[in-house]
Amino acid sequence: MFFLLSKILSFLLVPFNWCLLLLSFGLISKNKRKKRTAFIGCIFIFIIFSNTFIYQMVVKRWEYPVEPLTKDESIDYPIIILGGLSSYDNHTERIHFNEATDRLMQGLLLHKANPVRPLIISGGSAEIYFSERPEAEYLYEYLTNIGIESHKIHFETTSRNTFENALNTATLFDSLDIGKEITLVSSAFHMRRAQACFEKQNFKVHPLAAHAFTNHQALKPKDYLLPSLHTLQSWPLLIKEWMGILVYKLKGYL
């Protein structure tokens, strides 16, 4: 129920949807004052959430810092890569990698620097409308196909969210009798919640943030003045993350 409810509520955490709701209300309302308030609210939300300068100010303060990779060959504890970076097309039998694949690429660099370090892929299916292959399962096949030794890869295929990532990975570690000091690879905007979940399961976490939205380059004049649909579409990840942290705290997951 919690999983299904979180998917339904996610619709209400998208600024573009707020604009649509206010616009729709303004069009159907017969009250001139309410109509005017709805239209003004719609314009205000669009201007604020489509402004790249405002978005960058917020995301820079929120994201976990992305730092240079430490390729220390003496480090041998496992590398855990959280899922949500790909999908599988049953028709073409191919993997579609999304922008969060940076998690996998950075984790592979660490593994290549010291192949002794095992890789753990944690990710099942978060799809609620139809069944699909667990992400960790087909990523395991992909990694072995590109030359990663199969005995260096472990996978957890049942988790649907970050809490289950941590809980099920802890169970996997206990079954394999692996120490719980890890490098945890996740997106920079998601790292705070991921780290807290794994620490709740008694892991000693060394965070490795990837897939960052923070732009370290100087902004252009248009970023201050002109609305950006790309920026408007970037906010839901942050808002959902903040709501996710609130819900996890209320449920005692953190």
Tab-separated table of C-alpha atoms in Angstrom:
chain	number	residue	atom	x	y	z
A	1	MET	CA	0.000	0.000	0.000
A	2	PHE	CA	2.827	2.414	0.912
A	3	PHE	CA	4.570	1.687	-2.392
A	4	LEU	CA	1.391	2.223	-4.443
A	5	LEU	CA	0.469	5.381	-2.530
A	6	SER	CA	3.925	6.862	-3.122
A	7	LYS	CA	3.444	6.423	-6.872
A	8	ILE	CA	0.028	8.105	-6.816
A	9	LEU	CA	1.239	11.034	-4.708
A	10	SER	CA	4.189	11.556	-7.042
A	11	PHE	CA	1.752	13.136	-9.524
A	12	LEU	CA	1.098	15.921	-7.019
A	13	LEU	CA	4.803	16.688	-6.561
A	14	VAL	CA	5.382	17.993	-10.095
A	15	PRO	CA	5.322	21.809	-10.578
A	16	PHE	CA	4.080	21.433	-14.160
A	17	ASN	CA	1.057	19.544	-12.822
A	18	TRP	CA	0.444	22.357	-10.341
A	19	CYS	CA	0.295	24.749	-13.288
A	20	LEU	CA	-2.158	22.481	-15.115
A	21	LEU	CA	-4.417	22.178	-12.073
A	22	LEU	CA	-4.462	25.931	-11.466
A	23	LEU	CA	-5.001	26.657	-15.147
A	24	SER	CA	-7.865	24.153	-15.317
A	25	PHE	CA	-9.438	25.602	-12.170
A	26	GLY	CA	-9.126	29.111	-13.568
A	27	LEU	CA	-10.822	28.097	-16.816
A	28	ILE	CA	-13.792	26.384	-15.197
A	29	SER	CA	-14.293	28.692	-12.210
A	30	LYS	CA	-17.139	31.211	-12.490
A	31	ASN	CA	-15.776	33.294	-9.619
A	32	LYS	CA	-13.729	36.119	-11.119
A	33	ARG	CA	-11.566	36.549	-8.025
A	34	LYS	CA	-10.728	32.842	-7.825
A	35	LYS	CA	-10.157	32.713	-11.581
A	36	ARG	CA	-7.700	35.616	-11.394
A	37	THR	CA	-5.903	34.102	-8.365
A	38	ALA	CA	-5.553	30.749	-10.149
A	39	PHE	CA	-4.076	32.335	-13.278
A	40	ILE	CA	-1.638	34.456	-11.243
A	41	GLY	CA	-0.606	31.386	-9.234
A	42	CYS	CA	-0.045	29.410	-12.432
A	43	ILE	CA	2.174	32.152	-13.899
A	44	PHE	CA	4.091	32.572	-10.622
A	45	ILE	CA	4.828	28.831	-10.329
A	46	PHE	CA	5.928	28.650	-13.958
A	47	ILE	CA	8.292	31.624	-13.610
A	48	ILE	CA	9.891	30.388	-10.374
A	49	PHE	CA	10.301	26.737	-11.288
A	50	SER	CA	11.483	27.370	-14.859
A	51	ASN	CA	14.255	29.751	-13.781
A	52	THR	CA	17.644	28.055	-14.081
A	53	PHE	CA	19.397	30.462	-11.698
A	54	ILE	CA	16.957	29.668	-8.883
A	55	TYR	CA	17.165	25.938	-9.568
A	56	GLN	CA	20.956	25.954	-9.518
A	57	MET	CA	21.039	27.884	-6.231
A	58	VAL	CA	18.842	25.229	-4.618
A	59	VAL	CA	20.455	22.142	-6.137
A	60	LYS	CA	23.992	23.284	-5.256
A	61	ARG	CA	23.010	23.534	-1.613
A	62	TRP	CA	21.218	20.200	-1.608
A	63	GLU	CA	23.325	17.749	-3.591
A	64	TYR	CA	26.010	15.679	-1.905
A	65	PRO	CA	29.423	16.952	-3.103
A	66	VAL	CA	30.911	15.166	-6.108
A	67	GLU	CA	34.617	14.609	-5.464
A	68	PRO	CA	37.522	13.136	-7.462
A	69	LEU	CA	37.693	9.343	-7.451
A	70	THR	CA	40.046	7.776	-4.945
A	71	LYS	CA	41.744	4.944	-6.821
A	72	ASP	CA	43.536	3.540	-3.787
A	73	GLU	CA	44.493	-0.060	-4.541
A	74	SER	CA	44.657	-0.842	-0.821
A	75	ILE	CA	40.881	-0.328	-0.493
A	76	ASP	CA	39.137	-3.644	-0.928
A	77	TYR	CA	35.654	-3.222	0.532
A	78	PRO	CA	32.619	-3.753	-1.727
A	79	ILE	CA	31.138	-1.231	-4.134
A	80	ILE	CA	27.348	-0.981	-4.012
A	81	ILE	CA	25.658	0.586	-7.023
A	82	LEU	CA	22.003	1.499	-6.602
A	83	GLY	CA	19.631	0.806	-9.464
A	84	GLY	CA	17.239	3.087	-11.290
A	85	LEU	CA	19.707	3.712	-14.097
A	86	SER	CA	18.299	1.574	-16.895
A	87	SER	CA	15.327	-0.306	-18.306
A	88	TYR	CA	14.998	-3.450	-20.395
A	89	ASP	CA	13.190	-3.645	-23.736
A	90	ASN	CA	11.754	-7.161	-24.092
A	91	HIS	CA	11.043	-6.604	-27.788
A	92	THR	CA	14.632	-5.756	-28.775
A	93	GLU	CA	16.186	-7.642	-25.842
A	94	ARG	CA	18.423	-4.660	-25.207
A	95	ILE	CA	19.110	-2.434	-22.215
A	96	HIS	CA	18.229	1.247	-22.371
A	97	PHE	CA	20.596	3.266	-20.171
A	98	ASN	CA	19.371	6.609	-18.829
A	99	GLU	CA	21.328	9.601	-17.520
A	100	ALA	CA	21.720	8.005	-14.075
A	101	THR	CA	24.066	5.458	-15.700
A	102	ASP	CA	26.851	7.702	-14.434
A	103	ARG	CA	26.479	5.708	-11.197
A	104	LEU	CA	27.474	2.532	-12.995
A	105	MET	CA	30.333	4.163	-14.903
A	106	GLN	CA	31.897	5.639	-11.757
A	107	GLY	CA	31.501	2.360	-9.881
A	108	LEU	CA	33.181	0.459	-12.718
A	109	LEU	CA	36.129	2.860	-12.626
A	110	LEU	CA	36.644	2.053	-8.949
A	111	HIS	CA	36.392	-1.661	-9.652
A	112	LYS	CA	38.877	-1.467	-12.516
A	113	ALA	CA	41.333	0.357	-10.259
A	114	ASN	CA	41.191	-2.609	-7.888
A	115	PRO	CA	39.401	-5.669	-9.361
A	116	VAL	CA	39.530	-7.372	-5.969
A	117	ARG	CA	36.639	-5.181	-4.868
A	118	PRO	CA	33.300	-6.945	-5.396
A	119	LEU	CA	30.448	-5.163	-7.155
A	120	ILE	CA	26.948	-5.345	-5.713
A	121	ILE	CA	24.059	-4.203	-7.897
A	122	SER	CA	20.910	-3.483	-5.906
A	123	GLY	CA	17.680	-2.954	-7.784
A	124	GLY	CA	14.501	-4.834	-8.566
A	125	SER	CA	11.511	-3.448	-10.441
A	126	ALA	CA	9.610	-0.319	-9.387
A	127	GLU	CA	6.960	-0.834	-12.058
A	128	ILE	CA	3.391	-1.170	-10.707
A	129	TYR	CA	1.462	-1.562	-13.973
A	130	PHE	CA	3.170	-4.619	-15.482
A	131	SER	CA	5.906	-7.088	-14.660
A	132	GLU	CA	9.431	-6.513	-15.911
A	133	ARG	CA	12.871	-8.001	-15.460
A	134	PRO	CA	14.661	-6.940	-12.272
A	135	GLU	CA	17.300	-4.361	-13.126
A	136	ALA	CA	20.111	-6.080	-11.230
A	137	GLU	CA	19.480	-9.272	-13.198
A	138	TYR	CA	20.074	-7.861	-16.668
A	139	LEU	CA	22.857	-5.558	-15.468
A	140	TYR	CA	24.617	-8.651	-14.153
A	141	GLU	CA	24.447	-10.145	-17.648
A	142	TYR	CA	25.716	-6.890	-19.158
A	143	LEU	CA	28.683	-6.655	-16.808
A	144	THR	CA	29.771	-10.234	-17.402
A	145	ASN	CA	29.451	-9.670	-21.165
A	146	ILE	CA	31.884	-6.729	-21.009
A	147	GLY	CA	34.454	-8.718	-19.096
A	148	ILE	CA	33.724	-8.288	-15.403
A	149	GLU	CA	34.390	-11.609	-13.683
A	150	SER	CA	31.090	-13.170	-12.629
A	151	HIS	CA	32.328	-14.170	-9.176
A	152	LYS	CA	33.113	-10.516	-8.458
A	153	ILE	CA	29.475	-9.491	-9.012
A	154	HIS	CA	26.605	-10.006	-6.604
A	155	PHE	CA	23.103	-8.781	-7.171
A	156	GLU	CA	19.953	-8.102	-5.192
A	157	THR	CA	16.867	-8.183	-7.392
A	158	THR	CA	13.859	-7.705	-5.107
A	159	SER	CA	14.093	-4.112	-3.852
A	160	ARG	CA	11.678	-1.472	-5.133
A	161	ASN	CA	12.910	1.570	-3.214
A	162	THR	CA	15.885	2.870	-1.251
A	163	PHE	CA	14.762	1.401	2.070
A	164	GLU	CA	14.495	-2.037	0.490
A	165	ASN	CA	17.862	-1.520	-1.234
A	166	ALA	CA	19.504	-1.174	2.171
A	167	LEU	CA	17.467	-3.856	3.946
A	168	ASN	CA	17.837	-6.511	1.254
A	169	THR	CA	21.516	-5.729	0.678
A	170	ALA	CA	22.144	-6.179	4.410
A	171	THR	CA	20.504	-9.609	4.177
A	172	LEU	CA	22.694	-10.442	1.170
A	173	PHE	CA	25.848	-9.390	3.017
A	174	ASP	CA	24.894	-11.508	6.016
A	175	SER	CA	24.339	-14.556	3.806
A	176	LEU	CA	27.719	-14.044	2.089
A	177	ASP	CA	29.475	-13.186	5.375
A	178	ILE	CA	30.797	-9.912	3.913
A	179	GLY	CA	31.914	-7.022	6.118
A	180	LYS	CA	29.604	-4.014	6.047
A	181	GLU	CA	32.136	-1.321	5.138
A	182	ILE	CA	31.179	-0.167	1.651
A	183	THR	CA	31.502	2.427	-1.059
A	184	LEU	CA	27.946	3.468	-1.895
A	185	VAL	CA	27.367	4.865	-5.382
A	186	SER	CA	24.202	6.855	-5.999
A	187	SER	CA	23.039	10.103	-7.563
A	188	ALA	CA	24.196	13.258	-5.789
A	189	PHE	CA	20.619	14.450	-5.143
A	190	HIS	CA	19.720	11.034	-3.624
A	191	MET	CA	22.879	10.299	-1.630
A	192	ARG	CA	21.737	11.770	1.706
A	193	ARG	CA	18.718	9.455	1.898
A	194	ALA	CA	20.625	6.457	0.545
A	195	GLN	CA	23.479	6.891	3.026
A	196	ALA	CA	21.062	7.252	5.952
A	197	CYS	CA	19.163	4.099	4.928
A	198	PHE	CA	22.322	2.005	4.694
A	199	GLU	CA	23.712	3.358	7.949
A	200	LYS	CA	20.393	2.405	9.567
A	201	GLN	CA	21.243	-1.190	8.520
A	202	ASN	CA	24.645	-0.903	10.268
A	203	PHE	CA	26.737	-0.285	7.154
A	204	LYS	CA	29.831	1.891	7.361
A	205	VAL	CA	29.271	4.050	4.289
A	206	HIS	CA	31.837	5.832	2.132
A	207	PRO	CA	29.612	7.855	-0.251
A	208	LEU	CA	30.491	8.269	-3.914
A	209	ALA	CA	28.096	10.766	-5.463
A	210	ALA	CA	27.494	10.654	-9.220
A	211	HIS	CA	24.916	11.917	-11.727
A	212	ALA	CA	24.973	15.474	-10.388
A	213	PHE	CA	22.703	18.297	-11.560
A	214	THR	CA	24.903	21.030	-10.129
A	215	ASN	CA	26.460	23.130	-12.874
A	216	HIS	CA	29.950	24.326	-11.897
A	217	GLN	CA	30.282	26.467	-15.013
A	218	ALA	CA	29.245	30.116	-15.078
A	219	LEU	CA	25.593	30.657	-15.902
A	220	LYS	CA	24.643	32.421	-19.113
A	221	PRO	CA	22.456	35.571	-19.225
A	222	LYS	CA	19.481	33.538	-20.441
A	223	ASP	CA	19.703	31.347	-17.324
A	224	TYR	CA	18.821	34.384	-15.209
A	225	LEU	CA	16.111	35.826	-17.426
A	226	LEU	CA	14.442	33.242	-19.656
A	227	PRO	CA	12.218	30.331	-18.575
A	228	SER	CA	13.541	26.844	-19.329
A	229	LEU	CA	11.338	23.802	-19.856
A	230	HIS	CA	14.322	21.606	-19.047
A	231	THR	CA	14.649	23.309	-15.660
A	232	LEU	CA	10.908	22.984	-15.032
A	233	GLN	CA	11.211	19.252	-15.698
A	234	SER	CA	14.198	18.945	-13.347
A	235	TRP	CA	12.383	19.982	-10.170
A	236	PRO	CA	10.263	16.823	-9.614
A	237	LEU	CA	13.317	14.723	-8.730
A	238	LEU	CA	14.298	17.167	-5.987
A	239	ILE	CA	10.767	17.602	-4.642
A	240	LYS	CA	10.130	13.846	-4.624
A	241	GLU	CA	13.444	13.344	-2.834
A	242	TRP	CA	12.513	15.841	-0.109
A	243	MET	CA	9.104	14.215	0.301
A	244	GLY	CA	10.745	10.792	0.345
A	245	ILE	CA	13.029	11.844	3.182
A	246	LEU	CA	10.061	13.190	5.151
A	247	VAL	CA	8.084	9.963	4.676
A	248	TYR	CA	11.110	7.799	5.536
A	249	LYS	CA	11.646	9.753	8.748
A	250	LEU	CA	7.990	9.340	9.710
A	251	LYS	CA	8.198	5.592	9.065
A	252	GLY	CA	11.490	5.215	10.948
A	253	TYR	CA	13.527	4.189	7.909
A	254	LEU	CA	16.247	6.784	8.613
